[in-house]
Coordinates of C-alpha atoms in Angstrom, one line a residue:
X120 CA 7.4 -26.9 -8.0
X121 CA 10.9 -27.9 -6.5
X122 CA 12.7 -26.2 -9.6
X123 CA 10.5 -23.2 -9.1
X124 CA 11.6 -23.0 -5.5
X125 CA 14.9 -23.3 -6.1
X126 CA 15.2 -20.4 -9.0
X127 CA 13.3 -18.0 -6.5
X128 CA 16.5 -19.2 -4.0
X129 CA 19.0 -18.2 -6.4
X130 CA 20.3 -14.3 -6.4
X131 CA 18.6 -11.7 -7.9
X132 CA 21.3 -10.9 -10.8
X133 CA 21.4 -14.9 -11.2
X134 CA 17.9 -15.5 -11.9
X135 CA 18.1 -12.4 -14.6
X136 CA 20.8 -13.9 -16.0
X137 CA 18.8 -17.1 -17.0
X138 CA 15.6 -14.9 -17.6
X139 CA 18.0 -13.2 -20.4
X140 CA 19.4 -16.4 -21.8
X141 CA 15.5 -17.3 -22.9
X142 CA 15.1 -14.0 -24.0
X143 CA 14.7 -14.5 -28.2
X144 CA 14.9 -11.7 -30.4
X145 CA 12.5 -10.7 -32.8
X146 CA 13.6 -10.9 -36.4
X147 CA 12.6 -7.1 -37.0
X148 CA 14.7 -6.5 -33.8
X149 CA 17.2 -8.1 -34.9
X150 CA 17.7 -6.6 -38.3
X151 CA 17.3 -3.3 -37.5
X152 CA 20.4 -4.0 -34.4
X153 CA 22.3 -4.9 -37.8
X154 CA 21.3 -2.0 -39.5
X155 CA 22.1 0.4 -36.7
X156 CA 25.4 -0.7 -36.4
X157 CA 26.6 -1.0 -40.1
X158 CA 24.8 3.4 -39.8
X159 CA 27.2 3.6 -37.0
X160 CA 30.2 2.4 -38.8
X161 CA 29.8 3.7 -41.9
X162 CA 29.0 7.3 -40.4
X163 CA 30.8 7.6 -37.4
X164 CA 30.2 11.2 -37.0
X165 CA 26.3 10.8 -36.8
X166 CA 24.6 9.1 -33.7
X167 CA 21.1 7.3 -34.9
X168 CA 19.5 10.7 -34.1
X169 CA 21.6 12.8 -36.4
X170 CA 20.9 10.9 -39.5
X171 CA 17.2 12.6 -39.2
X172 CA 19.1 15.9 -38.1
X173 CA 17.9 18.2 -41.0
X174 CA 14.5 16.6 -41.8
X175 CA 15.2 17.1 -45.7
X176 CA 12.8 13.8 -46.2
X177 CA 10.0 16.9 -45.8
X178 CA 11.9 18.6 -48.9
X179 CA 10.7 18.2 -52.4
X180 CA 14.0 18.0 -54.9
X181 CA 12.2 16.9 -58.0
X182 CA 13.0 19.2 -61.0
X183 CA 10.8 20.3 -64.1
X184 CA 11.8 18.3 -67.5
X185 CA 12.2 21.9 -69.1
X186 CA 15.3 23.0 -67.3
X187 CA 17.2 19.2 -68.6
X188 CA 18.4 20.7 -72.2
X189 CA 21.0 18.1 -72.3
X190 CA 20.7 16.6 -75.8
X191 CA 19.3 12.4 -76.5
X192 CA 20.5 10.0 -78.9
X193 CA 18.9 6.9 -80.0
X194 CA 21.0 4.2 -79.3
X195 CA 19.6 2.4 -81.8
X196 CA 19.8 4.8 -84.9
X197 CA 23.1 6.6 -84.0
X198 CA 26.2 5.0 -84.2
X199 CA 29.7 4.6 -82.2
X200 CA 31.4 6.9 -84.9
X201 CA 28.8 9.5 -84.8
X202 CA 28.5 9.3 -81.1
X203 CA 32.8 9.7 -80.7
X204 CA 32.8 12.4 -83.4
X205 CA 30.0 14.8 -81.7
X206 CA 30.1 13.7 -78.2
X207 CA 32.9 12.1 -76.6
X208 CA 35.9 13.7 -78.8
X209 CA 34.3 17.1 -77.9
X210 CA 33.5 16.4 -74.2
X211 CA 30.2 17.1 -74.3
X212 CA 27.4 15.5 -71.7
X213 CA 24.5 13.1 -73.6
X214 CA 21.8 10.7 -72.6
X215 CA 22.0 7.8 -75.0
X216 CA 18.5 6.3 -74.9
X217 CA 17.6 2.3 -75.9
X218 CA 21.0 1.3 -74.9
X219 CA 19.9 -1.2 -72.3
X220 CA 16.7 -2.5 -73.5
X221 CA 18.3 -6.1 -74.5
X222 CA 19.5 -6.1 -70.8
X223 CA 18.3 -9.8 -68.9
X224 CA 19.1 -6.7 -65.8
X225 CA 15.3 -5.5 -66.3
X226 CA 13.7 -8.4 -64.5
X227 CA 16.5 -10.1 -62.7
X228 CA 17.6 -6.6 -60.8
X229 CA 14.3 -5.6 -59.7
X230 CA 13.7 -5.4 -56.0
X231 CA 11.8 -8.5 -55.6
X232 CA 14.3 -10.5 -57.7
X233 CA 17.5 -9.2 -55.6
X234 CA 15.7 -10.3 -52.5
X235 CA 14.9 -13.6 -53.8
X236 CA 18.3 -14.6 -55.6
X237 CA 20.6 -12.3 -53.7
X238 CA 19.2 -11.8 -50.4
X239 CA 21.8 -13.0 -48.1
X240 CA 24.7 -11.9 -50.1
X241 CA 26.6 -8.8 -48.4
X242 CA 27.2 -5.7 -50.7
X243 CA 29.2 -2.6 -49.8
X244 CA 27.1 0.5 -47.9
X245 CA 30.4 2.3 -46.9
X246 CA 33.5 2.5 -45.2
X247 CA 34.8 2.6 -41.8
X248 CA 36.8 5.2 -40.0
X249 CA 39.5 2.7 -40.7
X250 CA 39.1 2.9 -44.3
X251 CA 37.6 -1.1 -44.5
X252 CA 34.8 -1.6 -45.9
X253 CA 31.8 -1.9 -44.6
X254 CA 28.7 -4.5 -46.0
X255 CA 25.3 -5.1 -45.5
X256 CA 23.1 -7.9 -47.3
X257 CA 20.8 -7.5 -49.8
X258 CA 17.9 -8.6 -47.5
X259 CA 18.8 -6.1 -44.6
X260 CA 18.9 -3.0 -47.0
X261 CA 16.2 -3.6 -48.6
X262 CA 14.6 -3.5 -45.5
X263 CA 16.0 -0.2 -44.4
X264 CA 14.9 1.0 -47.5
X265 CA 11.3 0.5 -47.0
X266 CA 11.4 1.8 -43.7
X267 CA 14.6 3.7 -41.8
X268 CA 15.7 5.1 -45.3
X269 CA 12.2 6.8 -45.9
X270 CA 13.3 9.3 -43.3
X271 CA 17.1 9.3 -43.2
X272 CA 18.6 12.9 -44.3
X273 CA 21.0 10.9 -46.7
X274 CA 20.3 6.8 -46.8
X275 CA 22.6 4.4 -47.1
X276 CA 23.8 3.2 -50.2
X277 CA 25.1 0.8 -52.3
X278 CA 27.9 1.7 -54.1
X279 CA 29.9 -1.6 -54.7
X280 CA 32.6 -1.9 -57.0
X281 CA 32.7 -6.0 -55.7
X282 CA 29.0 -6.4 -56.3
X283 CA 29.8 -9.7 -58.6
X284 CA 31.6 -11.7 -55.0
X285 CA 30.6 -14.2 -53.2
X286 CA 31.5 -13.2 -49.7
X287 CA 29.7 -15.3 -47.6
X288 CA 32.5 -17.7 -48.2
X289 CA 35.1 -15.7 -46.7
X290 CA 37.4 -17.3 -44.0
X291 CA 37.6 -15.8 -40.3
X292 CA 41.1 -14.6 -41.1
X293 CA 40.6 -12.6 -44.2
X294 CA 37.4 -11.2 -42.7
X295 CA 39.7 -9.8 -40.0
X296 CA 41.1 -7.5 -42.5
X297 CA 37.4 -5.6 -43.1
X298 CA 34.9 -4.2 -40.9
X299 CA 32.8 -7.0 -39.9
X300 CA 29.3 -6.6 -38.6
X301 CA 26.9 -9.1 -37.3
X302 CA 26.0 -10.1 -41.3
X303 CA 29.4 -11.4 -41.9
X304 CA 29.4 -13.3 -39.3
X305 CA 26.5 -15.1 -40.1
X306 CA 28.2 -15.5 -43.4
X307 CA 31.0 -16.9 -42.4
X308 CA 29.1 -20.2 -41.1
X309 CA 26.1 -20.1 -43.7
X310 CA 28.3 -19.6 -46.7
X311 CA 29.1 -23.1 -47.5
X312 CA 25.4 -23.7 -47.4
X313 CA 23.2 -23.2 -50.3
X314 CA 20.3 -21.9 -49.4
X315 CA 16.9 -22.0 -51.3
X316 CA 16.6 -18.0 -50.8
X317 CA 19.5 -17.5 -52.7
X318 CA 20.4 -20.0 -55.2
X319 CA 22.7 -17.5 -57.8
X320 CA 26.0 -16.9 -57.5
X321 CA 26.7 -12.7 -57.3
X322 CA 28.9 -13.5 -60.5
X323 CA 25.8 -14.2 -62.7
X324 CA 25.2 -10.5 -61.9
X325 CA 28.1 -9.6 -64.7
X326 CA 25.8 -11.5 -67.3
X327 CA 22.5 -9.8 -66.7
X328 CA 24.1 -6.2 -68.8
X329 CA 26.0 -6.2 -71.7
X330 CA 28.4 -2.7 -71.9
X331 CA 27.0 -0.2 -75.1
X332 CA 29.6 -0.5 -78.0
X333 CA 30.3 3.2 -77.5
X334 CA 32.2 2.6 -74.7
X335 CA 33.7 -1.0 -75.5
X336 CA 37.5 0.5 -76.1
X337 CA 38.0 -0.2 -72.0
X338 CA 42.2 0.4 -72.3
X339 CA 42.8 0.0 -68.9
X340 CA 41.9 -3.9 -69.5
X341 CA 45.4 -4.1 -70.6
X342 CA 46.8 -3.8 -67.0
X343 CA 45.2 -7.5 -66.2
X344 CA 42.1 -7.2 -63.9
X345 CA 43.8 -7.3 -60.7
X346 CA 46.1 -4.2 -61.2
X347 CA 43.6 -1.9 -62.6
X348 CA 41.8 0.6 -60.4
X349 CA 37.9 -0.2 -59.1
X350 CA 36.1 0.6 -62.6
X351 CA 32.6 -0.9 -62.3
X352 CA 29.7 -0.8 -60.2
X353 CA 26.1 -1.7 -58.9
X354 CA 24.2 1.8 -57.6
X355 CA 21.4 1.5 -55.3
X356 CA 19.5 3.2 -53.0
X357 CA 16.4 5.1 -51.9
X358 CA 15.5 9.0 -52.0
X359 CA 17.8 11.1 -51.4
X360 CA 21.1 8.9 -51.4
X361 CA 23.9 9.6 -53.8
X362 CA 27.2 11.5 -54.0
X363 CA 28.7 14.6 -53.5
X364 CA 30.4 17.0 -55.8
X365 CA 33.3 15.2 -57.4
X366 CA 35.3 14.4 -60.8
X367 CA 35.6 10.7 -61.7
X368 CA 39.2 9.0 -61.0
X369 CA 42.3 9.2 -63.2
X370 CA 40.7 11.1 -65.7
X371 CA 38.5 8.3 -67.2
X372 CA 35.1 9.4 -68.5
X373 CA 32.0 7.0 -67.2
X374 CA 28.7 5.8 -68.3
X375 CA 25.8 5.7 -66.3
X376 CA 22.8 2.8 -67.4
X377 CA 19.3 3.5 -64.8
X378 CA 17.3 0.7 -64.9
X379 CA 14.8 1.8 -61.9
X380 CA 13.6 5.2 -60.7
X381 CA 14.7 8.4 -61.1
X382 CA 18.5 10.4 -60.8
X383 CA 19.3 14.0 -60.3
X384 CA 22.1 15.5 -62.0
X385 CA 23.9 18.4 -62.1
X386 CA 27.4 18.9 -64.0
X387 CA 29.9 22.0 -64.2
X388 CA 32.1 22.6 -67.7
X389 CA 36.0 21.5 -66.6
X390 CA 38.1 24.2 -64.8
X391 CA 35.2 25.4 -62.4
X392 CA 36.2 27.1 -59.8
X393 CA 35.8 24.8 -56.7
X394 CA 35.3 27.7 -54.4
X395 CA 32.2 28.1 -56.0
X396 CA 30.7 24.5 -56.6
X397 CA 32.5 22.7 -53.8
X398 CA 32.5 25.4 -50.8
X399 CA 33.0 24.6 -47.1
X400 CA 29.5 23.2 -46.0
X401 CA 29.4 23.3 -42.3
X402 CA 27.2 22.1 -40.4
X403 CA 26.7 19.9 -42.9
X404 CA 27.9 17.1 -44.9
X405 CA 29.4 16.6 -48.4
X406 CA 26.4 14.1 -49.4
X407 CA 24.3 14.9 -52.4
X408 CA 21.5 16.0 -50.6
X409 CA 23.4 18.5 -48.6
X410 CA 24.8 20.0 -51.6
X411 CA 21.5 20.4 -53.7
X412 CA 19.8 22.1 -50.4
X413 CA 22.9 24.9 -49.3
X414 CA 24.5 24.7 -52.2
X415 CA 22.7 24.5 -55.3
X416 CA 20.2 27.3 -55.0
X417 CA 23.0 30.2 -55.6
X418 CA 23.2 28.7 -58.9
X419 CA 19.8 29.8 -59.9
X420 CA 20.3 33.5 -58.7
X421 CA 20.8 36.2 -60.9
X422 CA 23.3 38.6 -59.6
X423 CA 25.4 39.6 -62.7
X424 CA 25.9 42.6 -64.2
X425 CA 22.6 44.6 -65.8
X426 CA 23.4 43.6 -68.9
X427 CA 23.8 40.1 -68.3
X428 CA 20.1 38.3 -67.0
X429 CA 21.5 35.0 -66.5
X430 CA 21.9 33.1 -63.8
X431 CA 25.2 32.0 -61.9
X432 CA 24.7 28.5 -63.3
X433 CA 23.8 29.3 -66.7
X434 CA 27.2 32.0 -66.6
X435 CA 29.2 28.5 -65.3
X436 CA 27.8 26.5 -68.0
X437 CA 26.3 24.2 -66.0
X438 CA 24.1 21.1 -66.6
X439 CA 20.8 19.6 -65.3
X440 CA 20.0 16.3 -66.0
X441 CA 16.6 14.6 -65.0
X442 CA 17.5 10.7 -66.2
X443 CA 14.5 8.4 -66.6
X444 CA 14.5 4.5 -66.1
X445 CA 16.0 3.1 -69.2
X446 CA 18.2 5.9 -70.5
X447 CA 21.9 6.0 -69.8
X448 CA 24.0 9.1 -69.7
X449 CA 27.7 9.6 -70.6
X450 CA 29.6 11.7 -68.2
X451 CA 33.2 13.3 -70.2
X452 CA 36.1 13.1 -68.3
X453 CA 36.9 16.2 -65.9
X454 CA 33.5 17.1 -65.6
X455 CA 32.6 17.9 -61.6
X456 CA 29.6 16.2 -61.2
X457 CA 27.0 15.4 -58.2
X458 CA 24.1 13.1 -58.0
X459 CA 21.1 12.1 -56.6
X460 CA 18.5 9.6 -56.1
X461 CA 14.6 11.0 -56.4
X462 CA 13.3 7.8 -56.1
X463 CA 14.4 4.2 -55.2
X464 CA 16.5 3.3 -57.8
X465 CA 19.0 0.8 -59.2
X466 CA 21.3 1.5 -61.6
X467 CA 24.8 0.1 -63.2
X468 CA 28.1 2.3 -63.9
X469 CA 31.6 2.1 -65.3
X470 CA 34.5 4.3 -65.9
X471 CA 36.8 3.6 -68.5
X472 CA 39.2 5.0 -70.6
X473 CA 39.0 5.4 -74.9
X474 CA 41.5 6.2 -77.5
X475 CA 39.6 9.6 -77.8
X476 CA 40.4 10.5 -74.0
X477 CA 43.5 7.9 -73.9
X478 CA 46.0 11.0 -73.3
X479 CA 44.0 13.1 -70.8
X480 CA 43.9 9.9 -68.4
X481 CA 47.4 8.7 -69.4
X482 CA 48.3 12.3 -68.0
X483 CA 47.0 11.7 -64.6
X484 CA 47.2 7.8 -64.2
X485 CA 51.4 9.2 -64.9
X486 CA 50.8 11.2 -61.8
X487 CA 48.4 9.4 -59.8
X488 CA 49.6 5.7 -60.3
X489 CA 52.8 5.5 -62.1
X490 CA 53.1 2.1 -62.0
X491 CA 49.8 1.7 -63.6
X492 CA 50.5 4.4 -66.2
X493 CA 53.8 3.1 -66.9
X494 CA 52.3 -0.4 -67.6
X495 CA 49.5 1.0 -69.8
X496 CA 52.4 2.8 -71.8
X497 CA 54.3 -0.1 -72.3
X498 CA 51.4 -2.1 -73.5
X499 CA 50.1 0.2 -76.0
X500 CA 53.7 0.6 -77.7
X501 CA 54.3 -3.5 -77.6
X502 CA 50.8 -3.4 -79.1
X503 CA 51.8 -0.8 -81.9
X504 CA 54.3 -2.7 -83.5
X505 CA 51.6 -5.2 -84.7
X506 CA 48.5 -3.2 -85.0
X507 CA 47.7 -0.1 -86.8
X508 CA 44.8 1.3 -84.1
X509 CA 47.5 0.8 -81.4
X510 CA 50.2 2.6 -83.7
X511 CA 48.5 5.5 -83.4
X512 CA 47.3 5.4 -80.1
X513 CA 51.4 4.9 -79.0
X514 CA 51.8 7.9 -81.0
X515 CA 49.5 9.9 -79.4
X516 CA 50.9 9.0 -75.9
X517 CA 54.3 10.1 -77.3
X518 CA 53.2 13.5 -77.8
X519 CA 52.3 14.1 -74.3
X520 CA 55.8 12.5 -72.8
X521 CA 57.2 15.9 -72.4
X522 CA 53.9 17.0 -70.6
X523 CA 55.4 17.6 -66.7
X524 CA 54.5 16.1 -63.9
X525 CA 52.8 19.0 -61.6
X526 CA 53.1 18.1 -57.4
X527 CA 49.9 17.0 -56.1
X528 CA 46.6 18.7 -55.1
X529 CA 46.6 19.7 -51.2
X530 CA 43.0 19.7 -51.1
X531 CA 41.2 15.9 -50.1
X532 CA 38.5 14.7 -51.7
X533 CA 34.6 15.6 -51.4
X534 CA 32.9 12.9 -52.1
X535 CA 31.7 10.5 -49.6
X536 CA 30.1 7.8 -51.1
X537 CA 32.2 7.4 -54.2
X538 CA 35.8 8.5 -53.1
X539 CA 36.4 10.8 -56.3
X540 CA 38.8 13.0 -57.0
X541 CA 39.2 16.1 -55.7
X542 CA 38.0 19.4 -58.3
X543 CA 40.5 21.7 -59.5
X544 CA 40.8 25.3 -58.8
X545 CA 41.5 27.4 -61.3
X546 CA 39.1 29.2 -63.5
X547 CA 36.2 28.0 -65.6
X548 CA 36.7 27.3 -68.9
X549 CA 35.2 29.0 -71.7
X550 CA 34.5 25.8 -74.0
X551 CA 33.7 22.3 -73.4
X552 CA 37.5 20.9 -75.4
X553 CA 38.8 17.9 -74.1
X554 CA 40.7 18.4 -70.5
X555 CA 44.1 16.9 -72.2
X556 CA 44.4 20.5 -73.2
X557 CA 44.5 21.7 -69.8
X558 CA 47.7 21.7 -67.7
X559 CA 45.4 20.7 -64.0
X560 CA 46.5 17.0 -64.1
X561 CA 47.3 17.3 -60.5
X562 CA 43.5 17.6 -59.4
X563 CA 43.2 13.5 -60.2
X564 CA 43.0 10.9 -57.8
X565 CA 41.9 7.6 -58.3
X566 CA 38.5 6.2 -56.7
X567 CA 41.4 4.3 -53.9
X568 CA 43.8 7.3 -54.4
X569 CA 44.2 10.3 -51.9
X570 CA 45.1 13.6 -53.6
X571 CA 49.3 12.8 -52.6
X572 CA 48.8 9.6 -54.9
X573 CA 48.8 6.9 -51.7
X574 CA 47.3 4.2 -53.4
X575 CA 44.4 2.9 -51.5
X576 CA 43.2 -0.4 -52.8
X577 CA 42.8 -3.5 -50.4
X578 CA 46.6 -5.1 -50.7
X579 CA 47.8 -1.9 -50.2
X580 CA 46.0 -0.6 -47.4
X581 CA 46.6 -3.8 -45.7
X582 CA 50.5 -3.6 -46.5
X583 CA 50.6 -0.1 -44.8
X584 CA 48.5 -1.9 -41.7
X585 CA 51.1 -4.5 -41.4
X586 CA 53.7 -2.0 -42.1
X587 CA 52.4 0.3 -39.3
X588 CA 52.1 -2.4 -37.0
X589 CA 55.3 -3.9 -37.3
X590 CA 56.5 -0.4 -36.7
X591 CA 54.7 -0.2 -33.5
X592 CA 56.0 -3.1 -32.2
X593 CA 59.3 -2.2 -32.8
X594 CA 59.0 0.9 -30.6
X595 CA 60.5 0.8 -27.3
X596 CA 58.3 0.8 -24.3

């Protein structure tokens, strides 16, 4: 009675003070305050409202199986020779089927088994204004997933080259370098712990897929692990998430393995004009979605001459692809590409670089990163004293030595979720041969290039930080 008397004696603001301090959020409330703010961060142009701006949840985007003429091979009856002869050294699009059906991946990436082993693990949904990245855990987006991310015009998504780190264990000052949010935090003082929820380290995650043989020759594993660009990573997200219109980095060619759900592709033959697949799309954004609602109908018109009934896409050569859970599909270097989700789905992809596309991508890792290419160089030619398959590869880099180096592209890069490389402009081309034959090498960046070369992986975004900062300092007042 006395302590009630003397808290109705206290101020107004005093007593709502203590009336706050007993105040205990809700769990829901409390994950979807993380989940706002990581939206906020990693769209910084949106407000919560404008995330629902267009209402394209209301859209259908599923496509008929007839209109996906891209050819299948049986992984298991077809092998790597045939697959380089008729696919890769001609440049051509495939979906290789049975590839991953040895994969441990089927049962230990479902949903249920991510939330269970993984759940408080943080995996990239982003990037800041600032260029850090910016995480969520596994728990918190599969959360938003089942709800918020129904409705969002373009979800958030995982695309996380890191995917395989434990970074709950990361110390207050490294964690200073990224964009926290309230998840880190929590990680910074539960990290030591191990919890029953998630028992497995993120690294067992490299174990659960096996890469095809077709794509084994990974060259770029020559420049050490640490040097070579962002080359791997774990894809996930709900309906309607994805990428915008973009060509993958340096040149490299990429592999794409679904193991749940549904993906929407569509591809365009090298040397498409990006005034007609990558236009200015104001008011709205370079996500996937976006471009298969403004963009992608024109594709399907028919406004050529009256001899000629096809439509703009089928004049441009392009390619739809409906892939299917299970089937993986190879994506040739140069090809503009854009993608997206139909379903929830969670898939695994790498880009890498072969001796059948070895002087394309030396051509623009030259221009791009010439440290990089320089090292790859060097490597093959020590190499190709000793062994025959390197001889020939050192001889093939030779031949493009007296290739020039063209200035780079002006024109930044459209992709939002994956950072690609920018698409070049000159005219399409009337065959699918390999792009070393073309001269555009200055339309590649890498996945943490911009289109002047600026290197942006980690250490060297946070040298230019330091850099700018001492700089700042130095200024007089």
């Amino acid at each position: 009675m006395v302590t009630e008397m003397a808290k109705s004696s206290l101020p107004k603001k005093q007593r709502s003070d203590d009336s706050y301090k007993n105040y205990k959020e809700t769990k829901g409330t409390r994950t979807d305050r993380k989940i706002h703010r990581v939206k906020i961060k990693a769209r910084s142009e949106l407000d919560l409202f404008g995330w629902r701006k267009w209402n394209f949840c209301e859209r259908d985007y599923w496509i008929n199986a007839f209109v996906d003429v891209v050819p299948r091979i049986d992984y298991r009856q077809v092998s790597k020779a045939e697959f380089v002869q008729n696919y890769e050294a001609k440049n051509i699009p495939v979906v290789i089927t049975h590839a991953t059906d040895h994969w441990r991946a089927h049962t230990t990436w479902t949903e249920s088994a991510l939330l269970e082993n993984y759940g408080s693990h943080l995996f990239k949904v982003g990037e800041d204004d600032d260029e850090n990245n910016v995480y969520l855990k596994m728990k918190h987006f599969l959360h938003y997933n089942k709800h918020e991310g129904r409705k969002d015009d373009s979800p958030l998504y995982i695309f996380d080259s890191g995917f395989y780190k434990d970074r709950r264990k990361k110390s207050k000052s490294k964690s200073n370098r990224q964009s926290s949010d309230d998840d880190e935090d929590d990680a910074q003082h539960e990290g030591k712990r191990r919890r029953k929820a998630d028992p497995l380290s993120p690294m067992l995650l490299l174990g659960d897929y096996q890469v095809p043989s077709y794509f084994s020759d990974d060259l770029f594993r020559l420049a050490r692990e640490r040097r070579r660009p962002p080359y791997r990573w774990l894809v996930m997200g709900g309906a309607r998430s994805g990428t915008g219109i973009h060509i993958d980095p340096l040149g490299t060619s990429a592999w794409n393995a679904l193991l749940k759900g549904h993906k929407r592709w569509c591809l365009f033959p090298p040397g498409t004009p990006k005034k007609i697949i990558d236009p200015p799309m104001k008011p709205y954004d370079h996500e996937g979605v976006s471009w298969f609602s403004t963009v992608f109908p024109k594709f399907k018109v028919r406004d050529g001459p009256e001899d000629d009934n096809r439509t703009l896409g089928e004049r441009l050569g392009m390619v739809e692809v409906l892939q299917r859970p299970g089937e993986t599909i190879f994506v040739p270097g140069g090809w503009p590409h854009v993608v997206m989700n139909l379903d929830t789905t969670i898939a695994v992809t790498q880009n890498f670089c072969s001796p059948t596309n070895l002087d394309y991508v030396y051509l623009c890792t030259r221009h791009s990163r010439p440290k990089l290419g320089q090292r790859l160089y060097q490597k093959i030619k020590q190499l190709g004293k000793t062994d025959p398959e390197f001889a020939k590869m050192s001889v093939q880099l030779d031949m493009v030595l007296s290739v020039p180096r063209l200035p780079p592209s002006s024109s930044d890069s459209s992709s939002s979720s994956s950072s690609s490389t920018t698409l070049s402009s000159s005219g399409a081309s009337d065959n699918n041969s390999s792009p070393s034959a073309r001269i555009d090498v200055s339309s590649t960046d890498s996945e943490t290039d911009w289109s002047d070369g600026t290197c942006m992986c980690h250490k060297c975004k946070r040298q230019r930080k330091r850099a700018n900062r001492e700089k700042a300092l130095k200024k007089p007042l």
